[in-house]
Structure formats: C-alpha cells, structure tokens
mmCIF file as gemmi writes it, N, C-alpha and C atoms, coordinates in Angstrom:
data_model
loop_
_atom_site.group_PDB
_atom_site.id
_atom_site.type_symbol
_atom_site.label_atom_id
_atom_site.label_alt_id
_atom_site.label_comp_id
_atom_site.label_asym_id
_atom_site.label_entity_id
_atom_site.label_seq_id
_atom_site.pdbx_PDB_ins_code
_atom_site.Cartn_x
_atom_site.Cartn_y
_atom_site.Cartn_z
_atom_site.occupancy
_atom_site.B_iso_or_equiv
_atom_site.pdbx_formal_charge
_atom_site.auth_seq_id
_atom_site.auth_asym_id
_atom_site.pdbx_PDB_model_num
ATOM 1 N N . MET Axp A 1 ? 41.883 9.682 42.902 1 0 ? 1 A 1
ATOM 2 C CA . MET Axp A 1 ? 41.934 9.947 41.493 1 0 ? 1 A 1
ATOM 3 C C . MET Axp A 1 ? 40.608 10.431 41.065 1 0 ? 1 A 1
ATOM 4 N N . ASN Axp A 2 ? 40.519 11.519 40.357 1 0 ? 2 A 1
ATOM 5 C CA . ASN Axp A 2 ? 39.323 12.125 39.854 1 0 ? 2 A 1
ATOM 6 C C . ASN Axp A 2 ? 39.005 11.731 38.414 1 0 ? 2 A 1
ATOM 7 N N . PHE Axp A 3 ? 37.851 11.221 38.164 1 0 ? 3 A 1
ATOM 8 C CA . PHE Axp A 3 ? 37.337 10.969 36.826 1 0 ? 3 A 1
ATOM 9 C C . PHE Axp A 3 ? 36.234 11.96 36.508 1 0 ? 3 A 1
ATOM 10 N N . VAL Axp A 4 ? 36.269 12.664 35.361 1 0 ? 4 A 1
ATOM 11 C CA . VAL Axp A 4 ? 35.365 13.728 35.166 1 0 ? 4 A 1
ATOM 12 C C . VAL Axp A 4 ? 34.638 13.483 33.809 1 0 ? 4 A 1
ATOM 13 N N . PHE Axp A 5 ? 33.293 13.516 33.832 1 0 ? 5 A 1
ATOM 14 C CA . PHE Axp A 5 ? 32.484 13.309 32.643 1 0 ? 5 A 1
ATOM 15 C C . PHE Axp A 5 ? 31.735 14.593 32.378 1 0 ? 5 A 1
ATOM 16 N N . PRO Axp A 6 ? 32 15.325 31.347 1 0 ? 6 A 1
ATOM 17 C CA . PRO Axp A 6 ? 31.054 16.438 30.958 1 0 ? 6 A 1
ATOM 18 C C . PRO Axp A 6 ? 29.846 15.729 30.347 1 0 ? 6 A 1
ATOM 19 N N . TYR Axp A 7 ? 28.686 15.948 30.927 1 0 ? 7 A 1
ATOM 20 C CA . TYR Axp A 7 ? 27.551 15.131 30.516 1 0 ? 7 A 1
ATOM 21 C C . TYR Axp A 7 ? 26.214 15.823 30.24 1 0 ? 7 A 1
ATOM 22 N N . LYS Axp A 8 ? 25.613 15.61 29.209 1 0 ? 8 A 1
ATOM 23 C CA . LYS Axp A 8 ? 24.303 16.085 28.866 1 0 ? 8 A 1
ATOM 24 C C . LYS Axp A 8 ? 23.42 14.907 28.63 1 0 ? 8 A 1
ATOM 25 N N . LYS Axp A 9 ? 22.391 14.686 29.404 1 0 ? 9 A 1
ATOM 26 C CA . LYS Axp A 9 ? 21.472 13.524 29.341 1 0 ? 9 A 1
ATOM 27 C C . LYS Axp A 9 ? 20.913 13.394 27.955 1 0 ? 9 A 1
ATOM 28 N N . ARG Axp A 10 ? 20.923 12.073 27.559 1 0 ? 10 A 1
ATOM 29 C CA . ARG Axp A 10 ? 20.208 11.694 26.278 1 0 ? 10 A 1
ATOM 30 C C . ARG Axp A 10 ? 19.052 10.794 26.691 1 0 ? 10 A 1
ATOM 31 N N . THR Axp A 11 ? 18.563 9.999 25.797 1 0 ? 11 A 1
ATOM 32 C CA . THR Axp A 11 ? 17.399 9.129 26.026 1 0 ? 11 A 1
ATOM 33 C C . THR Axp A 11 ? 17.708 8.055 27.089 1 0 ? 11 A 1
ATOM 34 N N . SER Axp A 12 ? 19.033 7.644 27.144 1 0 ? 12 A 1
ATOM 35 C CA . SER Axp A 12 ? 19.313 6.555 28.085 1 0 ? 12 A 1
ATOM 36 C C . SER Axp A 12 ? 20.671 6.867 28.737 1 0 ? 12 A 1
ATOM 37 N N . ASP Axp A 13 ? 20.822 6.541 30.013 1 0 ? 13 A 1
ATOM 38 C CA . ASP Axp A 13 ? 22.053 6.686 30.697 1 0 ? 13 A 1
ATOM 39 C C . ASP Axp A 13 ? 22.857 5.379 30.792 1 0 ? 13 A 1
ATOM 40 N N . PHE Axp A 14 ? 22.462 4.333 30.033 1 0 ? 14 A 1
ATOM 41 C CA . PHE Axp A 14 ? 23.006 2.997 30.052 1 0 ? 14 A 1
ATOM 42 C C . PHE Axp A 14 ? 24.523 3.083 29.91 1 0 ? 14 A 1
ATOM 43 N N . GLU Axp A 15 ? 25.049 3.664 28.876 1 0 ? 15 A 1
ATOM 44 C CA . GLU Axp A 15 ? 26.484 3.696 28.616 1 0 ? 15 A 1
ATOM 45 C C . GLU Axp A 15 ? 27.242 4.411 29.764 1 0 ? 15 A 1
ATOM 46 N N . MET Axp A 16 ? 26.668 5.528 30.231 1 0 ? 16 A 1
ATOM 47 C CA . MET Axp A 16 ? 27.319 6.246 31.332 1 0 ? 16 A 1
ATOM 48 C C . MET Axp A 16 ? 27.356 5.473 32.578 1 0 ? 16 A 1
ATOM 49 N N . ILE Axp A 17 ? 26.254 4.777 32.939 1 0 ? 17 A 1
ATOM 50 C CA . ILE Axp A 17 ? 26.228 3.959 34.125 1 0 ? 17 A 1
ATOM 51 C C . ILE Axp A 17 ? 27.251 2.822 34.017 1 0 ? 17 A 1
ATOM 52 N N . GLN Axp A 18 ? 27.392 2.249 32.811 1 0 ? 18 A 1
ATOM 53 C CA . GLN Axp A 18 ? 28.334 1.185 32.657 1 0 ? 18 A 1
ATOM 54 C C . GLN Axp A 18 ? 29.822 1.695 32.715 1 0 ? 18 A 1
ATOM 55 N N . ALA Axp A 19 ? 30.073 2.827 32.194 1 0 ? 19 A 1
ATOM 56 C CA . ALA Axp A 19 ? 31.387 3.472 32.244 1 0 ? 19 A 1
ATOM 57 C C . ALA Axp A 19 ? 31.742 3.684 33.755 1 0 ? 19 A 1
ATOM 58 N N . ILE Axp A 20 ? 30.793 4.167 34.529 1 0 ? 20 A 1
ATOM 59 C CA . ILE Axp A 20 ? 31.056 4.413 35.985 1 0 ? 20 A 1
ATOM 60 C C . ILE Axp A 20 ? 31.319 3.092 36.67 1 0 ? 20 A 1
ATOM 61 N N . ARG Axp A 21 ? 30.535 2.139 36.336 1 0 ? 21 A 1
ATOM 62 C CA . ARG Axp A 21 ? 30.645 0.799 36.936 1 0 ? 21 A 1
ATOM 63 C C . ARG Axp A 21 ? 32.073 0.17 36.687 1 0 ? 21 A 1
ATOM 64 N N . TRP Axp A 22 ? 32.538 0.302 35.446 1 0 ? 22 A 1
ATOM 65 C CA . TRP Axp A 22 ? 33.879 -0.2 35.074 1 0 ? 22 A 1
ATOM 66 C C . TRP Axp A 22 ? 35.015 0.533 35.856 1 0 ? 22 A 1
ATOM 67 N N . ILE Axp A 23 ? 34.799 1.838 36.058 1 0 ? 23 A 1
ATOM 68 C CA . ILE Axp A 23 ? 35.748 2.64 36.827 1 0 ? 23 A 1
ATOM 69 C C . ILE Axp A 23 ? 35.829 2.1 38.294 1 0 ? 23 A 1
ATOM 70 N N . ARG Axp A 24 ? 34.694 1.843 38.845 1 0 ? 24 A 1
ATOM 71 C CA . ARG Axp A 24 ? 34.559 1.383 40.227 1 0 ? 24 A 1
ATOM 72 C C . ARG Axp A 24 ? 35.282 -0.011 40.374 1 0 ? 24 A 1
ATOM 73 N N . MET Axp A 25 ? 35.211 -0.866 39.334 1 0 ? 25 A 1
ATOM 74 C CA . MET Axp A 25 ? 35.818 -2.147 39.431 1 0 ? 25 A 1
ATOM 75 C C . MET Axp A 25 ? 37.347 -1.998 39.504 1 0 ? 25 A 1
ATOM 76 N N . SER Axp A 26 ? 37.982 -1.121 38.817 1 0 ? 26 A 1
ATOM 77 C CA . SER Axp A 26 ? 39.43 -0.971 38.812 1 0 ? 26 A 1
ATOM 78 C C . SER Axp A 26 ? 39.919 0.026 39.893 1 0 ? 26 A 1
ATOM 79 N N . PHE Axp A 27 ? 39.132 1.019 40.169 1 0 ? 27 A 1
ATOM 80 C CA . PHE Axp A 27 ? 39.487 2.061 41.086 1 0 ? 27 A 1
ATOM 81 C C . PHE Axp A 27 ? 38.342 2.294 42.107 1 0 ? 27 A 1
ATOM 82 N N . PRO Axp A 28 ? 38.211 1.392 43.11 1 0 ? 28 A 1
ATOM 83 C CA . PRO Axp A 28 ? 37.099 1.492 44.01 1 0 ? 28 A 1
ATOM 84 C C . PRO Axp A 28 ? 37.023 2.816 44.797 1 0 ? 28 A 1
ATOM 85 N N . ASN Axp A 29 ? 38.191 3.461 45.004 1 0 ? 29 A 1
ATOM 86 C CA . ASN Axp A 29 ? 38.233 4.745 45.765 1 0 ? 29 A 1
ATOM 87 C C . ASN Axp A 29 ? 38.174 5.977 44.911 1 0 ? 29 A 1
ATOM 88 N N . ALA Axp A 30 ? 37.913 5.815 43.643 1 0 ? 30 A 1
ATOM 89 C CA . ALA Axp A 30 ? 37.904 6.944 42.674 1 0 ? 30 A 1
ATOM 90 C C . ALA Axp A 30 ? 36.802 7.934 43.029 1 0 ? 30 A 1
ATOM 91 N N . ASN Axp A 31 ? 37.064 9.202 42.783 1 0 ? 31 A 1
ATOM 92 C CA . ASN Axp A 31 ? 36.063 10.285 42.829 1 0 ? 31 A 1
ATOM 93 C C . ASN Axp A 31 ? 35.54 10.436 41.42 1 0 ? 31 A 1
ATOM 94 N N . ILE Axp A 32 ? 34.247 10.199 41.15 1 0 ? 32 A 1
ATOM 95 C CA . ILE Axp A 32 ? 33.698 10.321 39.881 1 0 ? 32 A 1
ATOM 96 C C . ILE Axp A 32 ? 32.681 11.48 39.881 1 0 ? 32 A 1
ATOM 97 N N . PHE Axp A 33 ? 32.888 12.389 38.88 1 0 ? 33 A 1
ATOM 98 C CA . PHE Axp A 33 ? 32.15 13.575 38.754 1 0 ? 33 A 1
ATOM 99 C C . PHE Axp A 33 ? 31.429 13.591 37.392 1 0 ? 33 A 1
ATOM 100 N N . THR Axp A 34 ? 30.176 14.121 37.437 1 0 ? 34 A 1
ATOM 101 C CA . THR Axp A 34 ? 29.612 14.55 36.119 1 0 ? 34 A 1
ATOM 102 C C . THR Axp A 34 ? 29.432 16.051 36.235 1 0 ? 34 A 1
ATOM 103 N N . ILE Axp A 35 ? 29.687 16.662 35.176 1 0 ? 35 A 1
ATOM 104 C CA . ILE Axp A 35 ? 29.562 18.143 35.061 1 0 ? 35 A 1
ATOM 105 C C . ILE Axp A 35 ? 28.292 18.315 34.103 1 0 ? 35 A 1
ATOM 106 N N . GLY Axp A 36 ? 27.236 18.788 34.669 1 0 ? 36 A 1
ATOM 107 C CA . GLY Axp A 36 ? 25.991 19.048 33.842 1 0 ? 36 A 1
ATOM 108 C C . GLY Axp A 36 ? 24.924 18.211 34.464 1 0 ? 36 A 1
ATOM 109 N N . ASP Axp A 37 ? 24.486 17.218 33.825 1 0 ? 37 A 1
ATOM 110 C CA . ASP Axp A 37 ? 23.363 16.428 34.259 1 0 ? 37 A 1
ATOM 111 C C . ASP Axp A 37 ? 23.788 15.302 35.219 1 0 ? 37 A 1
ATOM 112 N N . ILE Axp A 38 ? 22.751 14.935 36.11 1 0 ? 38 A 1
ATOM 113 C CA . ILE Axp A 38 ? 22.97 13.978 37.186 1 0 ? 38 A 1
ATOM 114 C C . ILE Axp A 38 ? 22.898 12.577 36.702 1 0 ? 38 A 1
ATOM 115 N N . VAL Axp A 39 ? 23.807 11.677 37.136 1 0 ? 39 A 1
ATOM 116 C CA . VAL Axp A 39 ? 23.773 10.307 36.818 1 0 ? 39 A 1
ATOM 117 C C . VAL Axp A 39 ? 23.931 9.522 38.143 1 0 ? 39 A 1
ATOM 118 N N . PRO Axp A 40 ? 23.177 8.508 38.447 1 0 ? 40 A 1
ATOM 119 C CA . PRO Axp A 40 ? 23.425 7.735 39.696 1 0 ? 40 A 1
ATOM 120 C C . PRO Axp A 40 ? 24.86 7.19 39.726 1 0 ? 40 A 1
ATOM 121 N N . GLY Axp A 41 ? 25.444 7.232 40.898 1 0 ? 41 A 1
ATOM 122 C CA . GLY Axp A 41 ? 26.793 6.703 41.11 1 0 ? 41 A 1
ATOM 123 C C . GLY Axp A 41 ? 27.945 7.725 40.935 1 0 ? 41 A 1
ATOM 124 N N . ALA Axp A 42 ? 27.537 8.995 40.658 1 0 ? 42 A 1
ATOM 125 C CA . ALA Axp A 42 ? 28.62 9.954 40.502 1 0 ? 42 A 1
ATOM 126 C C . ALA Axp A 42 ? 28.219 11.254 41.228 1 0 ? 42 A 1
ATOM 127 N N . GLU Axp A 43 ? 29.163 11.975 41.696 1 0 ? 43 A 1
ATOM 128 C CA . GLU Axp A 43 ? 28.92 13.298 42.253 1 0 ? 43 A 1
ATOM 129 C C . GLU Axp A 43 ? 28.575 14.251 40.983 1 0 ? 43 A 1
ATOM 130 N N . ASN Axp A 44 ? 27.811 15.213 41.291 1 0 ? 44 A 1
ATOM 131 C CA . ASN Axp A 44 ? 27.45 16.106 40.18 1 0 ? 44 A 1
ATOM 132 C C . ASN Axp A 44 ? 27.728 17.528 40.485 1 0 ? 44 A 1
ATOM 133 N N . ILE Axp A 45 ? 28.262 18.244 39.46 1 0 ? 45 A 1
ATOM 134 C CA . ILE Axp A 45 ? 28.488 19.684 39.527 1 0 ? 45 A 1
ATOM 135 C C . ILE Axp A 45 ? 27.564 20.248 38.54 1 0 ? 45 A 1
ATOM 136 N N . PRO Axp A 46 ? 26.532 21.007 38.874 1 0 ? 46 A 1
ATOM 137 C CA . PRO Axp A 46 ? 25.551 21.491 37.947 1 0 ? 46 A 1
ATOM 138 C C . PRO Axp A 46 ? 26.238 22.518 37.005 1 0 ? 46 A 1
ATOM 139 N N . CYS Axp A 47 ? 25.934 22.426 35.804 1 0 ? 47 A 1
ATOM 140 C CA . CYS Axp A 47 ? 26.427 23.347 34.735 1 0 ? 47 A 1
ATOM 141 C C . CYS Axp A 47 ? 25.382 23.312 33.598 1 0 ? 47 A 1
ATOM 142 N N . LYS Axp A 48 ? 24.76 24.509 33.358 1 0 ? 48 A 1
ATOM 143 C CA . LYS Axp A 48 ? 23.838 24.567 32.26 1 0 ? 48 A 1
ATOM 144 C C . LYS Axp A 48 ? 24.501 24.619 30.897 1 0 ? 48 A 1
ATOM 145 N N . GLN Axp A 49 ? 23.791 24.268 29.868 1 0 ? 49 A 1
ATOM 146 C CA . GLN Axp A 49 ? 24.346 24.278 28.496 1 0 ? 49 A 1
ATOM 147 C C . GLN Axp A 49 ? 24.754 25.694 28.205 1 0 ? 49 A 1
ATOM 148 N N . TYR Axp A 50 ? 25.976 25.824 27.741 1 0 ? 50 A 1
ATOM 149 C CA . TYR Axp A 50 ? 26.547 27.125 27.502 1 0 ? 50 A 1
ATOM 150 C C . TYR Axp A 50 ? 26.393 27.535 26.005 1 0 ? 50 A 1
ATOM 151 N N . ASN Axp A 51 ? 26.464 26.535 25.118 1 0 ? 51 A 1
ATOM 152 C CA . ASN Axp A 51 ? 26.519 26.819 23.724 1 0 ? 51 A 1
ATOM 153 C C . ASN Axp A 51 ? 25.987 25.601 22.982 1 0 ? 51 A 1
ATOM 154 N N . ASN Axp A 52 ? 25.377 25.796 21.783 1 0 ? 52 A 1
ATOM 155 C CA . ASN Axp A 52 ? 24.89 24.618 21.02 1 0 ? 52 A 1
ATOM 156 C C . ASN Axp A 52 ? 26.091 23.905 20.282 1 0 ? 52 A 1
ATOM 157 N N . ILE Axp A 53 ? 27.186 24.53 20.219 1 0 ? 53 A 1
ATOM 158 C CA . ILE Axp A 53 ? 28.373 23.836 19.604 1 0 ? 53 A 1
ATOM 159 C C . ILE Axp A 53 ? 28.918 22.96 20.725 1 0 ? 53 A 1
ATOM 160 N N . ARG Axp A 54 ? 29 21.605 20.406 1 0 ? 54 A 1
ATOM 161 C CA . ARG Axp A 54 ? 29.369 20.635 21.409 1 0 ? 54 A 1
ATOM 162 C C . ARG Axp A 54 ? 30.775 20.909 22.067 1 0 ? 54 A 1
ATOM 163 N N . GLY Axp A 55 ? 31.741 21.215 21.276 1 0 ? 55 A 1
ATOM 164 C CA . GLY Axp A 55 ? 33.105 21.458 21.73 1 0 ? 55 A 1
ATOM 165 C C . GLY Axp A 55 ? 33.15 22.604 22.723 1 0 ? 55 A 1
ATOM 166 N N . VAL Axp A 56 ? 32.413 23.712 22.397 1 0 ? 56 A 1
ATOM 167 C CA . VAL Axp A 56 ? 32.367 24.831 23.253 1 0 ? 56 A 1
ATOM 168 C C . VAL Axp A 56 ? 31.732 24.485 24.577 1 0 ? 56 A 1
ATOM 169 N N . ASP Axp A 57 ? 30.657 23.757 24.514 1 0 ? 57 A 1
ATOM 170 C CA . ASP Axp A 57 ? 29.922 23.374 25.713 1 0 ? 57 A 1
ATOM 171 C C . ASP Axp A 57 ? 30.74 22.416 26.605 1 0 ? 57 A 1
ATOM 172 N N . VAL Axp A 58 ? 31.435 21.498 26.022 1 0 ? 58 A 1
ATOM 173 C CA . VAL Axp A 58 ? 32.328 20.578 26.79 1 0 ? 58 A 1
ATOM 174 C C . VAL Axp A 58 ? 33.489 21.317 27.402 1 0 ? 58 A 1
ATOM 175 N N . THR Axp A 59 ? 34.023 22.266 26.699 1 0 ? 59 A 1
ATOM 176 C CA . THR Axp A 59 ? 35.095 23.07 27.286 1 0 ? 59 A 1
ATOM 177 C C . THR Axp A 59 ? 34.616 23.87 28.478 1 0 ? 59 A 1
ATOM 178 N N . ASN Axp A 60 ? 33.397 24.45 28.339 1 0 ? 60 A 1
ATOM 179 C CA . ASN Axp A 60 ? 32.824 25.19 29.456 1 0 ? 60 A 1
ATOM 180 C C . ASN Axp A 60 ? 32.599 24.266 30.675 1 0 ? 60 A 1
ATOM 181 N N . ARG Axp A 61 ? 32.227 22.996 30.509 1 0 ? 61 A 1
ATOM 182 C CA . ARG Axp A 61 ? 31.951 22.112 31.574 1 0 ? 61 A 1
ATOM 183 C C . ARG Axp A 61 ? 33.313 21.751 32.304 1 0 ? 61 A 1
ATOM 184 N N . ILE Axp A 62 ? 34.352 21.481 31.488 1 0 ? 62 A 1
ATOM 185 C CA . ILE Axp A 62 ? 35.666 21.151 32.03 1 0 ? 62 A 1
ATOM 186 C C . ILE Axp A 62 ? 36.186 22.336 32.812 1 0 ? 62 A 1
ATOM 187 N N . LEU Axp A 63 ? 36.047 23.568 32.318 1 0 ? 63 A 1
ATOM 188 C CA . LEU Axp A 63 ? 36.496 24.782 33.001 1 0 ? 63 A 1
ATOM 189 C C . LEU Axp A 63 ? 35.708 24.913 34.323 1 0 ? 63 A 1
ATOM 190 N N . THR Axp A 64 ? 34.401 24.632 34.292 1 0 ? 64 A 1
ATOM 191 C CA . THR Axp A 64 ? 33.574 24.641 35.48 1 0 ? 64 A 1
ATOM 192 C C . THR Axp A 64 ? 34.184 23.732 36.56 1 0 ? 64 A 1
ATOM 193 N N . PHE Axp A 65 ? 34.546 22.52 36.119 1 0 ? 65 A 1
ATOM 194 C CA . PHE Axp A 65 ? 35.126 21.614 37.095 1 0 ? 65 A 1
ATOM 195 C C . PHE Axp A 65 ? 36.439 22.154 37.612 1 0 ? 65 A 1
ATOM 196 N N . ALA Axp A 66 ? 37.294 22.623 36.77 1 0 ? 66 A 1
ATOM 197 C CA . ALA Axp A 66 ? 38.563 23.204 37.131 1 0 ? 66 A 1
ATOM 198 C C . ALA Axp A 66 ? 38.475 24.317 38.143 1 0 ? 66 A 1
ATOM 199 N N . ASN Axp A 67 ? 37.422 25.149 37.881 1 0 ? 67 A 1
ATOM 200 C CA . ASN Axp A 67 ? 37.221 26.276 38.873 1 0 ? 67 A 1
ATOM 201 C C . ASN Axp A 67 ? 36.467 25.835 40.155 1 0 ? 67 A 1
ATOM 202 N N . THR Axp A 68 ? 35.747 24.697 40.151 1 0 ? 68 A 1
ATOM 203 C CA . THR Axp A 68 ? 35.102 24.276 41.341 1 0 ? 68 A 1
ATOM 204 C C . THR Axp A 68 ? 35.932 23.35 42.263 1 0 ? 68 A 1
ATOM 205 N N . ILE Axp A 69 ? 36.462 22.341 41.611 1 0 ? 69 A 1
ATOM 206 C CA . ILE Axp A 69 ? 37.242 21.305 42.311 1 0 ? 69 A 1
ATOM 207 C C . ILE Axp A 69 ? 38.752 21.497 42.076 1 0 ? 69 A 1
ATOM 208 N N . GLY Axp A 70 ? 39.121 21.514 40.838 1 0 ? 70 A 1
ATOM 209 C CA . GLY Axp A 70 ? 40.512 21.744 40.508 1 0 ? 70 A 1
ATOM 210 C C . GLY Axp A 70 ? 41.376 20.48 40.682 1 0 ? 70 A 1
ATOM 211 N N . GLY Axp A 71 ? 42.651 20.654 40.482 1 0 ? 71 A 1
ATOM 212 C CA . GLY Axp A 71 ? 43.547 19.467 40.632 1 0 ? 71 A 1
ATOM 213 C C . GLY Axp A 71 ? 43.665 18.571 39.404 1 0 ? 71 A 1
ATOM 214 N N . LYS Axp A 72 ? 44.301 17.465 39.532 1 0 ? 72 A 1
ATOM 215 C CA . LYS Axp A 72 ? 44.494 16.56 38.448 1 0 ? 72 A 1
ATOM 216 C C . LYS Axp A 72 ? 43.228 15.795 38.292 1 0 ? 72 A 1
ATOM 217 N N . PHE Axp A 73 ? 42.907 15.363 37.05 1 0 ? 73 A 1
ATOM 218 C CA . PHE Axp A 73 ? 41.743 14.563 36.757 1 0 ? 73 A 1
ATOM 219 C C . PHE Axp A 73 ? 41.973 13.879 35.447 1 0 ? 73 A 1
ATOM 220 N N . ILE Axp A 74 ? 41.132 12.877 35.209 1 0 ? 74 A 1
ATOM 221 C CA . ILE Axp A 74 ? 41.065 12.104 34.002 1 0 ? 74 A 1
ATOM 222 C C . ILE Axp A 74 ? 39.727 12.467 33.266 1 0 ? 74 A 1
ATOM 223 N N . TYR Axp A 75 ? 39.905 12.932 32.081 1 0 ? 75 A 1
ATOM 224 C CA . TYR Axp A 75 ? 38.765 13.328 31.233 1 0 ? 75 A 1
ATOM 225 C C . TYR Axp A 75 ? 38.108 12.089 30.679 1 0 ? 75 A 1
ATOM 226 N N . MET Axp A 76 ? 36.779 11.921 30.871 1 0 ? 76 A 1
ATOM 227 C CA . MET Axp A 76 ? 36.13 10.756 30.439 1 0 ? 76 A 1
ATOM 228 C C . MET Axp A 76 ? 34.88 11.13 29.558 1 0 ? 76 A 1
ATOM 229 N N . ASN Axp A 77 ? 34.453 10.184 28.77 1 0 ? 77 A 1
ATOM 230 C CA . ASN Axp A 77 ? 33.166 10.234 28.031 1 0 ? 77 A 1
ATOM 231 C C . ASN Axp A 77 ? 32.357 9 28.364 1 0 ? 77 A 1
ATOM 232 N N . ASP Axp A 78 ? 31.088 9.027 28.003 1 0 ? 78 A 1
ATOM 233 C CA . ASP Axp A 78 ? 30.238 7.906 28.325 1 0 ? 78 A 1
ATOM 234 C C . ASP Axp A 78 ? 30.629 6.635 27.519 1 0 ? 78 A 1
ATOM 235 N N . ASP Axp A 79 ? 31.422 6.788 26.518 1 0 ? 79 A 1
ATOM 236 C CA . ASP Axp A 79 ? 31.887 5.6 25.725 1 0 ? 79 A 1
ATOM 237 C C . ASP Axp A 79 ? 33.349 5.208 25.978 1 0 ? 79 A 1
ATOM 238 N N . PHE Axp A 80 ? 33.907 5.674 27.107 1 0 ? 80 A 1
ATOM 239 C CA . PHE Axp A 80 ? 35.201 5.28 27.544 1 0 ? 80 A 1
ATOM 240 C C . PHE Axp A 80 ? 35.014 4.272 28.635 1 0 ? 80 A 1
ATOM 241 N N . PHE Axp A 81 ? 35.69 3.111 28.516 1 0 ? 81 A 1
ATOM 242 C CA . PHE Axp A 81 ? 35.522 2.048 29.534 1 0 ? 81 A 1
ATOM 243 C C . PHE Axp A 81 ? 36.891 1.643 30.092 1 0 ? 81 A 1
ATOM 244 N N . VAL Axp A 82 ? 37.096 1.742 31.355 1 0 ? 82 A 1
ATOM 245 C CA . VAL Axp A 82 ? 38.336 1.379 32.045 1 0 ? 82 A 1
ATOM 246 C C . VAL Axp A 82 ? 38.255 -0.108 32.334 1 0 ? 82 A 1
ATOM 247 N N . THR Axp A 83 ? 39.265 -0.838 31.834 1 0 ? 83 A 1
ATOM 248 C CA . THR Axp A 83 ? 39.208 -2.29 32.1 1 0 ? 83 A 1
ATOM 249 C C . THR Axp A 83 ? 40.061 -2.618 33.303 1 0 ? 83 A 1
ATOM 250 N N . PRO Axp A 84 ? 39.652 -3.757 33.973 1 0 ? 84 A 1
ATOM 251 C CA . PRO Axp A 84 ? 40.463 -4.109 35.154 1 0 ? 84 A 1
ATOM 252 C C . PRO Axp A 84 ? 41.828 -4.544 34.801 1 0 ? 84 A 1
ATOM 253 N N . LYS Axp A 85 ? 42.758 -4.388 35.818 1 0 ? 85 A 1
ATOM 254 C CA . LYS Axp A 85 ? 44.194 -4.813 35.597 1 0 ? 85 A 1
ATOM 255 C C . LYS Axp A 85 ? 44.234 -6.303 35.447 1 0 ? 85 A 1
ATOM 256 N N . LEU Axp A 86 ? 45.073 -6.782 34.597 1 0 ? 86 A 1
ATOM 257 C CA . LEU Axp A 86 ? 45.186 -8.266 34.341 1 0 ? 86 A 1
ATOM 258 C C . LEU Axp A 86 ? 46.48 -8.747 35.007 1 0 ? 86 A 1
C-alpha cells in the first residue's frame, strides 16, 4: 500500500514524523513517499515548488507521483493520523 504526502518543509517536521510513525504501526509494510522535501522515514520524490498557490502546487506534486510511481495510493497530509486496528 502506498501512502503519499505532498510536502513542503516548515519550521518543524514533528507532525510529519508522527504521521509516518502511526502509519508504520498499522501498516508495517507500507510504502511511504514524500513528494517535494525529504523527511526521515519516507522515500522521497524530488519536486520543486511549482506555484505559490497551495492547491496548484499540491496538484503538481500528486501528478509528479502519478507520473513517477503510479498505481493506487492513499493521499496523506502531515495532520492525518492512521490509528491502529482495535
């Protein structure tokens, strides 16, 4: 299963690192990608900022993933947290 984060680094990667950690707890064999900036614990596909409008830039990053890796994926953000199965 592929989890994809379009990501532009801010002052702290704390939320992103925690989101990745929570995915690993529920899906240890998941493929986790960042599109844009590098975060420890995820594979990275480099993608420079395309536009100052956030929605345009995020769309460009997702299309970059689709053209590079392709296939099914789950779109993620740094404030999405996957919880373990109960």
